[in-house]
mmCIF file of C-alpha atoms in Angstrom:
data_model
loop_
_atom_site.group_PDB
_atom_site.id
_atom_site.type_symbol
_atom_site.label_atom_id
_atom_site.label_comp_id
_atom_site.label_asym_id
_atom_site.label_seq_id
_atom_site.Cartn_x
_atom_site.Cartn_y
_atom_site.Cartn_z
ATOM 1 C CA MET A 1 8.801 41.365 -11.644
ATOM 2 C CA ALA A 2 4.527 40.622 -13.363
ATOM 3 C CA ASN A 3 4.808 38.429 -16.747
ATOM 4 C CA ASN A 4 2.416 38.717 -19.388
ATOM 5 C CA ASN A 5 -0.810 37.599 -17.417
ATOM 6 C CA GLY A 6 0.025 40.139 -13.957
ATOM 7 C CA VAL A 7 1.269 36.866 -12.150
ATOM 8 C CA ARG A 8 4.732 37.789 -10.762
ATOM 9 C CA ASP A 9 7.985 35.471 -11.567
ATOM 10 C CA GLY A 10 8.277 34.015 -8.523
ATOM 11 C CA PHE A 11 4.418 32.738 -7.686
ATOM 12 C CA GLU A 12 3.880 31.047 -10.981
ATOM 13 C CA LYS A 13 7.125 28.802 -10.834
ATOM 14 C CA LYS A 14 6.522 28.074 -6.879
ATOM 15 C CA VAL A 15 2.741 27.003 -8.030
ATOM 16 C CA LEU A 16 5.055 24.880 -10.996
ATOM 17 C CA SER A 17 7.438 23.246 -8.880
ATOM 18 C CA GLU A 18 5.252 22.283 -6.299
ATOM 19 C CA LYS A 19 2.990 20.505 -9.052
ATOM 20 C CA ILE A 20 6.536 18.436 -10.638
ATOM 21 C CA LYS A 21 7.043 17.708 -6.842
ATOM 22 C CA ASP A 22 3.827 15.830 -6.740
ATOM 23 C CA GLN A 23 3.864 14.655 -9.496
ATOM 24 C CA ILE A 24 7.416 12.627 -8.706
ATOM 25 C CA LEU A 25 5.786 12.248 -5.513
ATOM 26 C CA GLN A 26 3.162 10.034 -7.483
ATOM 27 C CA ASP A 27 6.206 8.452 -9.343
ATOM 28 C CA LEU A 28 7.903 7.575 -6.351
ATOM 29 C CA LEU A 29 5.000 5.775 -4.854
ATOM 30 C CA SER A 30 4.039 3.896 -7.827
ATOM 31 C CA LYS A 31 6.973 3.081 -7.582
ATOM 32 C CA LYS A 32 8.756 4.293 -11.473
ATOM 33 C CA TYR A 33 11.327 5.727 -9.285
ATOM 34 C CA LYS A 34 12.863 2.948 -6.657
ATOM 35 C CA ALA A 35 15.813 3.284 -4.396
ATOM 36 C CA GLY A 36 18.730 5.002 -5.339
ATOM 37 C CA ASP A 37 17.762 5.156 -9.355
ATOM 38 C CA ARG A 38 19.058 9.022 -10.281
ATOM 39 C CA LEU A 39 17.423 11.425 -11.213
ATOM 40 C CA ILE A 40 18.352 13.313 -14.245
ATOM 41 C CA GLU A 41 17.162 17.742 -13.659
ATOM 42 C CA SER A 42 17.237 17.743 -18.202
ATOM 43 C CA SER A 43 15.570 14.105 -18.702
ATOM 44 C CA ILE A 44 12.426 16.204 -16.447
ATOM 45 C CA ALA A 45 12.540 19.211 -17.427
ATOM 46 C CA LYS A 46 12.113 17.689 -21.000
ATOM 47 C CA GLU A 47 9.329 15.027 -19.562
ATOM 48 C CA PHE A 48 7.344 18.136 -18.021
ATOM 49 C CA ASN A 49 8.490 20.969 -21.121
ATOM 50 C CA VAL A 50 9.615 22.824 -18.432
ATOM 51 C CA SER A 51 12.671 24.524 -17.633
ATOM 52 C CA GLN A 52 15.128 22.942 -15.448
ATOM 53 C CA ALA A 53 14.241 25.979 -12.807
ATOM 54 C CA PRO A 54 10.971 24.371 -11.514
ATOM 55 C CA VAL A 55 12.383 20.848 -11.489
ATOM 56 C CA ARG A 56 15.761 21.815 -9.360
ATOM 57 C CA GLU A 57 13.125 23.672 -6.769
ATOM 58 C CA ALA A 58 11.066 20.692 -7.363
ATOM 59 C CA ILE A 59 14.490 18.183 -6.140
ATOM 60 C CA LYS A 60 15.485 20.380 -3.858
ATOM 61 C CA GLY A 61 12.407 20.280 -1.560
ATOM 62 C CA LEU A 62 11.778 16.905 -2.262
ATOM 63 C CA VAL A 63 15.814 16.160 -0.790
ATOM 64 C CA GLU A 64 14.613 18.170 1.548
ATOM 65 C CA MET A 65 12.064 15.917 2.382
ATOM 66 C CA GLY A 66 14.523 13.195 2.388
ATOM 67 C CA LEU A 67 12.789 10.893 -0.373
ATOM 68 C CA LEU A 68 16.128 11.521 -2.282
ATOM 69 C CA GLU A 69 19.758 12.566 -1.578
ATOM 70 C CA SER A 70 23.024 13.709 -3.455
ATOM 71 C CA VAL A 71 25.036 11.507 -3.665
ATOM 72 C CA PRO A 72 29.316 12.331 -4.980
ATOM 73 C CA TYR A 73 29.844 12.105 -8.069
ATOM 74 C CA LYS A 74 26.537 10.400 -8.954
ATOM 75 C CA GLY A 75 24.267 13.123 -8.408
ATOM 76 C CA ILE A 76 20.816 13.178 -7.158
ATOM 77 C CA THR A 77 19.345 9.739 -5.889
ATOM 78 C CA VAL A 78 16.642 8.211 -4.871
ATOM 79 C CA LYS A 79 17.226 7.561 -0.870
ATOM 80 C CA THR A 80 18.049 4.189 0.072
ATOM 81 C CA LEU A 81 16.192 4.451 4.333
ATOM 82 C CA SER A 82 17.669 1.659 6.664
ATOM 83 C CA LYS A 83 15.748 -0.437 8.727
ATOM 84 C CA GLU A 84 16.918 2.709 11.290
ATOM 85 C CA ASP A 85 15.736 5.833 9.472
ATOM 86 C CA LEU A 86 12.454 4.038 9.523
ATOM 87 C CA TRP A 87 12.448 3.273 12.739
ATOM 88 C CA GLU A 88 13.254 6.643 12.982
ATOM 89 C CA VAL A 89 10.687 8.129 10.807
ATOM 90 C CA PHE A 90 8.231 5.846 12.564
ATOM 91 C CA THR A 91 8.091 5.954 16.108
ATOM 92 C CA VAL A 92 8.284 10.211 15.782
ATOM 93 C CA ARG A 93 5.164 9.191 13.461
ATOM 94 C CA ALA A 94 3.978 7.856 16.297
ATOM 95 C CA THR A 95 4.177 10.296 18.844
ATOM 96 C CA LEU A 96 3.157 13.030 16.481
ATOM 97 C CA GLU A 97 -0.054 11.271 15.174
ATOM 98 C CA SER A 98 -1.410 9.976 18.283
ATOM 99 C CA VAL A 99 -1.538 13.579 19.994
ATOM 100 C CA THR A 100 -3.496 14.441 16.953
ATOM 101 C CA ALA A 101 -5.872 11.114 16.709
ATOM 102 C CA GLY A 102 -6.626 12.470 20.949
ATOM 103 C CA ILE A 103 -7.350 15.918 19.160
ATOM 104 C CA ALA A 104 -9.624 14.838 16.465
ATOM 105 C CA ALA A 105 -12.007 12.695 18.703
ATOM 106 C CA SER A 106 -12.493 15.522 20.646
ATOM 107 C CA LYS A 107 -14.160 17.932 18.157
ATOM 108 C CA ILE A 108 -14.879 15.016 15.424
ATOM 109 C CA THR A 109 -18.080 15.576 13.511
ATOM 110 C CA LYS A 110 -20.161 12.610 11.786
ATOM 111 C CA GLN A 111 -19.435 13.759 8.178
ATOM 112 C CA GLU A 112 -16.055 13.690 8.806
ATOM 113 C CA ILE A 113 -16.574 9.679 10.790
ATOM 114 C CA ARG A 114 -18.450 9.146 7.271
ATOM 115 C CA GLU A 115 -15.039 10.910 5.214
ATOM 116 C CA LEU A 116 -13.062 8.453 7.037
ATOM 117 C CA GLU A 117 -15.116 5.625 6.367
ATOM 118 C CA ASP A 118 -15.173 5.833 3.034
ATOM 119 C CA ILE A 119 -11.039 6.984 2.484
ATOM 120 C CA LEU A 120 -10.885 3.743 4.930
ATOM 121 C CA ASP A 121 -13.532 1.470 2.268
ATOM 122 C CA LYS A 122 -11.244 2.406 -0.640
ATOM 123 C CA MET A 123 -7.897 1.589 0.566
ATOM 124 C CA ILE A 124 -9.922 -1.502 1.820
ATOM 125 C CA LYS A 125 -10.866 -2.991 -1.396
ATOM 126 C CA ALA A 126 -7.258 -1.739 -3.310
ATOM 127 C CA ALA A 127 -5.763 -4.160 -0.342
ATOM 128 C CA LYS A 128 -8.278 -7.004 -1.792
ATOM 129 C CA LYS A 129 -7.397 -6.241 -5.492
ATOM 130 C CA GLY A 130 -3.656 -6.279 -4.376
ATOM 131 C CA ASP A 131 -3.603 -2.222 -5.592
ATOM 132 C CA ALA A 132 0.235 -1.281 -3.486
ATOM 133 C CA TYR A 133 -0.456 2.364 -5.394
ATOM 134 C CA LYS A 134 -4.217 2.643 -4.243
ATOM 135 C CA ARG A 135 -4.088 1.438 -0.900
ATOM 136 C CA THR A 136 -1.047 3.457 0.090
ATOM 137 C CA THR A 137 -2.372 6.387 -1.304
ATOM 138 C CA TYR A 138 -5.835 5.726 0.679
ATOM 139 C CA ASN A 139 -3.704 4.636 3.861
ATOM 140 C CA ILE A 140 -1.744 8.654 3.611
ATOM 141 C CA LEU A 141 -5.344 10.401 2.975
ATOM 142 C CA PHE A 142 -6.709 8.403 6.066
ATOM 143 C CA HIS A 143 -3.836 10.027 8.728
ATOM 144 C CA GLU A 144 -3.970 13.272 6.624
ATOM 145 C CA THR A 145 -7.434 13.210 7.442
ATOM 146 C CA ILE A 146 -7.112 12.873 10.828
ATOM 147 C CA ILE A 147 -4.402 14.906 11.458
ATOM 148 C CA ARG A 148 -6.355 17.831 9.454
ATOM 149 C CA ILE A 149 -9.620 16.897 11.346
ATOM 150 C CA SER A 150 -7.058 17.825 15.006
ATOM 151 C CA GLY A 151 -6.641 21.227 13.466
ATOM 152 C CA HIS A 152 -3.138 20.807 14.419
ATOM 153 C CA LYS A 153 -1.228 22.936 12.005
ATOM 154 C CA LEU A 154 2.336 22.328 12.803
ATOM 155 C CA ILE A 155 1.489 18.675 13.102
ATOM 156 C CA GLN A 156 0.099 19.128 9.909
ATOM 157 C CA ARG A 157 2.831 20.918 7.872
ATOM 158 C CA ILE A 158 5.873 18.452 9.591
ATOM 159 C CA SER A 159 3.639 15.309 8.971
ATOM 160 C CA ARG A 160 3.728 14.910 5.422
ATOM 161 C CA ASN A 161 7.056 14.540 4.597
ATOM 162 C CA MET A 162 7.245 11.979 7.162
ATOM 163 C CA LEU A 163 4.497 10.000 5.927
ATOM 164 C CA PHE A 164 5.938 9.997 2.167
ATOM 165 C CA ALA A 165 9.215 9.335 3.920
ATOM 166 C CA SER A 166 7.574 5.799 5.435
ATOM 167 C CA LEU A 167 4.599 4.862 3.201
ATOM 168 C CA SER A 168 6.574 5.084 -0.160
ATOM 169 C CA TYR A 169 8.884 2.414 0.586
ATOM 170 C CA ALA A 170 6.021 0.454 1.690
ATOM 171 C CA THR A 171 4.199 0.033 -1.409
ATOM 172 C CA GLY A 172 5.972 -3.053 -2.302
ATOM 173 C CA THR A 173 6.590 -4.470 1.088
ATOM 174 C CA HIS A 174 4.180 -6.391 1.632
ATOM 175 C CA ILE A 175 1.474 -9.419 -0.088
ATOM 176 C CA ALA A 176 -1.530 -8.402 -0.565
ATOM 177 C CA SER A 177 -3.227 -10.217 2.514
ATOM 178 C CA ASP A 178 -0.445 -8.187 5.228
ATOM 179 C CA SER A 179 -1.964 -5.538 3.597
ATOM 180 C CA LEU A 180 -5.671 -6.233 3.928
ATOM 181 C CA GLU A 181 -4.084 -6.647 7.214
ATOM 182 C CA ILE A 182 -2.424 -3.345 7.456
ATOM 183 C CA ALA A 183 -6.147 -1.306 6.155
ATOM 184 C CA GLU A 184 -8.558 -3.284 8.423
ATOM 185 C CA ARG A 185 -6.580 -2.447 11.041
ATOM 186 C CA HIS A 186 -7.726 1.364 10.697
ATOM 187 C CA LYS A 187 -11.710 0.064 11.653
ATOM 188 C CA PRO A 188 -10.644 0.266 14.911
ATOM 189 C CA ILE A 189 -8.947 3.809 15.112
ATOM 190 C CA ILE A 190 -12.479 5.271 13.834
ATOM 191 C CA GLU A 191 -15.018 3.450 16.606
ATOM 192 C CA ALA A 192 -12.282 5.225 18.978
ATOM 193 C CA LEU A 193 -12.815 9.006 16.643
ATOM 194 C CA ARG A 194 -16.694 7.928 16.829
ATOM 195 C CA ASN A 195 -17.298 7.153 20.804
ATOM 196 C CA GLY A 196 -15.243 10.465 21.121
ATOM 197 C CA ASP A 197 -12.597 8.455 23.066
ATOM 198 C CA SER A 198 -9.582 10.593 23.048
ATOM 199 C CA THR A 199 -7.061 8.109 25.379
ATOM 200 C CA GLN A 200 -8.261 4.536 23.219
ATOM 201 C CA ALA A 201 -7.871 7.115 19.986
ATOM 202 C CA ALA A 202 -4.113 8.270 20.800
ATOM 203 C CA SER A 203 -3.451 5.271 22.894
ATOM 204 C CA LEU A 204 -4.655 2.887 19.280
ATOM 205 C CA MET A 205 -3.216 4.954 16.952
ATOM 206 C CA GLU A 206 0.377 4.860 18.348
ATOM 207 C CA LYS A 207 0.245 1.318 18.169
ATOM 208 C CA HIS A 208 -1.076 0.722 14.016
ATOM 209 C CA ILE A 209 1.993 2.952 13.458
ATOM 210 C CA LYS A 210 4.772 1.178 15.575
ATOM 211 C CA HIS A 211 2.965 -2.278 14.951
ATOM 212 C CA THR A 212 2.873 -1.416 11.024
ATOM 213 C CA ALA A 213 7.313 0.259 11.442
ATOM 214 C CA GLU A 214 7.694 -3.483 12.832
ATOM 215 C CA SER A 215 6.337 -5.276 10.107
ATOM 216 C CA MET A 216 8.161 -3.233 7.463
ATOM 217 C CA ILE A 217 11.371 -3.737 8.983
ATOM 218 C CA ASP A 218 10.792 -7.355 9.393
ATOM 219 C CA SER A 219 10.063 -7.477 5.472
ATOM 220 C CA LEU A 220 13.798 -5.523 5.440
ATOM 221 C CA GLU A 221 14.995 -8.778 7.541
#
């Protein structure tokens, strides 16, 4: 059924729920919501000045992504990832993203190299300023860009969930110097991509993600 604007209600609600989900994702990255916090559907609906239906749909998507969970007698809360959870997410990411890095190296353009360099430059500047939110946002964008360049549609569809699941918990786990070091580690990946070295790009990406995992898990000890 179409509304007065000729837009089908289902499509309109879907777009709205996606916008709400994206905003909640940003709230998770900025630590507005922390592990264990309860998310109240009615309060979020009031905040966005919408009905509860699109909020419910957005929350459902975030539960499927593994960022939120339904806890008996408590409701929807921000999931607390264990060290084992993080390790599983990162090891799968390392495997999948090594594939996309290798593919990207074989087809990347000079313009796309410049795009990655610009993202990395912003990531490093954010790390130097101690801005964990922006550093993490550019980190996600860097990895998403390489996946997009690879053109691997299946990995592209499933990777965003894992990126947010791992990196949304990274914003507060490193001191400024660690954040800068992690940002700098992306430089050799760009060089391998620039040189069209698929083997090196794949290897560096896998090592980078696993190294980041080890660093994060150590910080949780």
